[in-house]
PDB file of C-alpha atoms in Angstrom:
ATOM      1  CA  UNK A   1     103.364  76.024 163.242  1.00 64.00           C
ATOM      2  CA  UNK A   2     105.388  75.501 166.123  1.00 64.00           C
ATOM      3  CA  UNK A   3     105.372  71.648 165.788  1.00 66.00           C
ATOM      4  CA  UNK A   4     106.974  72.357 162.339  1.00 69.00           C
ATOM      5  CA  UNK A   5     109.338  75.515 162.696  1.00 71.00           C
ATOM      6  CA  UNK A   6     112.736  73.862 163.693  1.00 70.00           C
ATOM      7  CA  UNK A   7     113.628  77.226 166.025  1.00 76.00           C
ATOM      8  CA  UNK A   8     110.682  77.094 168.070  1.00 72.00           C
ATOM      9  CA  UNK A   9     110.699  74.882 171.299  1.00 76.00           C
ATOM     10  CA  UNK A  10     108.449  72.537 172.157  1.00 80.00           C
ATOM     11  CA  UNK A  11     108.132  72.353 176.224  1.00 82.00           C
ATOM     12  CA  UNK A  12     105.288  70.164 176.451  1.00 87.00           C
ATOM     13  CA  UNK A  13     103.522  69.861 180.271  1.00 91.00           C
ATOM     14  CA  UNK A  14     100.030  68.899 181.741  1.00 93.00           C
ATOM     15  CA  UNK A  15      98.966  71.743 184.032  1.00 90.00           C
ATOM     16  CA  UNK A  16      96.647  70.850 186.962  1.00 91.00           C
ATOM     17  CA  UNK A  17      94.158  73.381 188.636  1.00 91.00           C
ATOM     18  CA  UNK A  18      90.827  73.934 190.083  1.00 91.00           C
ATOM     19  CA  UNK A  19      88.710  76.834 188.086  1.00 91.00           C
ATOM     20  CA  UNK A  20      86.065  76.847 190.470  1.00 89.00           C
ATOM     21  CA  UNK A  21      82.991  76.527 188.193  1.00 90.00           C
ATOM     22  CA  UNK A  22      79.295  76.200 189.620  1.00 88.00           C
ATOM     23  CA  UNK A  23      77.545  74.100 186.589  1.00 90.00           C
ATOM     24  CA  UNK A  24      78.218  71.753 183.864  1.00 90.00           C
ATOM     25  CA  UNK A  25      77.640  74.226 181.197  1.00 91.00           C
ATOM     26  CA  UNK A  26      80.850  76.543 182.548  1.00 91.00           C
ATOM     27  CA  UNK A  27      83.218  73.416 182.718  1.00 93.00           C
ATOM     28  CA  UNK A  28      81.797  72.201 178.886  1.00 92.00           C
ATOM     29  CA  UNK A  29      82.616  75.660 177.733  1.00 92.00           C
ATOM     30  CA  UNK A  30      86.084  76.224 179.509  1.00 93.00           C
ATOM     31  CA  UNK A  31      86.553  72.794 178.550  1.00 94.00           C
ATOM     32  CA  UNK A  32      86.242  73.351 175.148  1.00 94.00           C
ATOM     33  CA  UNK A  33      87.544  76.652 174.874  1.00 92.00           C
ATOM     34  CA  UNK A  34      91.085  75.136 176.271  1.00 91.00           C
ATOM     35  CA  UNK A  35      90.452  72.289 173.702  1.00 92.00           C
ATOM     36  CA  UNK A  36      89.842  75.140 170.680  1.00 91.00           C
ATOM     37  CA  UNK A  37      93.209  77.098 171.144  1.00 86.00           C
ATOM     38  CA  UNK A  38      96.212  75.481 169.364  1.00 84.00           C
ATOM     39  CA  UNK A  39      98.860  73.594 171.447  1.00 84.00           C
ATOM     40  CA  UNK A  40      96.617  72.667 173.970  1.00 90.00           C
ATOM     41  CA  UNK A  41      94.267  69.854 174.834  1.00 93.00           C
ATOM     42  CA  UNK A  42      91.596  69.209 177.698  1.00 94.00           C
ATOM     43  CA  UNK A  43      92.468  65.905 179.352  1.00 94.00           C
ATOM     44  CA  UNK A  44      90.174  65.889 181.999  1.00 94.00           C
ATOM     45  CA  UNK A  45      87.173  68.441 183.089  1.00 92.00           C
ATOM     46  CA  UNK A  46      85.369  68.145 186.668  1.00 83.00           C
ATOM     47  CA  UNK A  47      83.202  70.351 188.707  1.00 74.00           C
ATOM     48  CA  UNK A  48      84.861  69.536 191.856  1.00 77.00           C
ATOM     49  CA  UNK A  49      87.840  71.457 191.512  1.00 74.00           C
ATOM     50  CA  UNK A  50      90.216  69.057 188.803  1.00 87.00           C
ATOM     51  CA  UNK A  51      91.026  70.372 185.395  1.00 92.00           C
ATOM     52  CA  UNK A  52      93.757  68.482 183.524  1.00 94.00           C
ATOM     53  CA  UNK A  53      95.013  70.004 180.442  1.00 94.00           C
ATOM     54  CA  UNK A  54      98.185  69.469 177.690  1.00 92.00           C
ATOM     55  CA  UNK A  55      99.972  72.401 176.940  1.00 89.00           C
ATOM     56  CA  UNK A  56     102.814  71.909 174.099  1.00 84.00           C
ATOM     57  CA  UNK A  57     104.880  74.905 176.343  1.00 81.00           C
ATOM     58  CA  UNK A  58     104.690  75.608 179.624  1.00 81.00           C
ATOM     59  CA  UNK A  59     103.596  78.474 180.962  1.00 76.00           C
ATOM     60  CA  UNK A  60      99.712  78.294 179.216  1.00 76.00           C
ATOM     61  CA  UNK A  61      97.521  80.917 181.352  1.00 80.00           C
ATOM     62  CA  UNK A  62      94.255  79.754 181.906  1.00 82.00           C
ATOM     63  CA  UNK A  63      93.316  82.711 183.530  1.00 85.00           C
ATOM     64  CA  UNK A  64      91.360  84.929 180.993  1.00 88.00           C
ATOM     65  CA  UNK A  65      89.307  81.428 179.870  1.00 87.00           C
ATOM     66  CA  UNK A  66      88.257  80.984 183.236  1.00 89.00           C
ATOM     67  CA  UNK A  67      87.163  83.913 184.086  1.00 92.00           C
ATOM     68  CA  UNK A  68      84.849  83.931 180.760  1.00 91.00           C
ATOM     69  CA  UNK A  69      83.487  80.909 181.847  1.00 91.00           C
ATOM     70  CA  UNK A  70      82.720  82.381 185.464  1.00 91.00           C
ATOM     71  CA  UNK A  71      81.348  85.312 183.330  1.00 93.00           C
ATOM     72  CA  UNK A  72      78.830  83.220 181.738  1.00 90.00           C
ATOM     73  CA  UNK A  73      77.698  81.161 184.448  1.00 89.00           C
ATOM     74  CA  UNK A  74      76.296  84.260 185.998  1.00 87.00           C
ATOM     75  CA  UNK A  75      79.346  85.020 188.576  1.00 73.00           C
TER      76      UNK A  75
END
């Protein structure tokens, strides 16, 4: 929708930041969860403390996704 409605801004950046996941299976699902909501894309997805993603405006909070993930890896 926003690519399409003229009045809406597009303010594309790539945000950078470590979510501090233990195991593979909390970076796969933050990874794809990121990857799932509309305007943004994973770029890259490491344990060791790099996520890359797309956002098509800034200001994207990661926040809440991360802390599902921690959720689910047991933290």
């Amino acid at each position: 929708y926003r690519t399409l409605h003229p009045g809406m801004l597009i303010d594309p950046e790539v945000v950078e930041f470590d979510p501090q996941l233990k195991t593979d299976i909390g970076v796969t699902i933050l990874a794809n969860s990121i990857t799932l909501t509309p305007g943004t894309v994973t770029i890259e997805a490491r344990r060791k403390g790099e996520f890359k993603v797309h956002s098509l405006t800034k200001g994207a909070d990661m926040g809440p996704m991360v802390e599902k993930a921690k959720w689910i890896e047991g933290e």
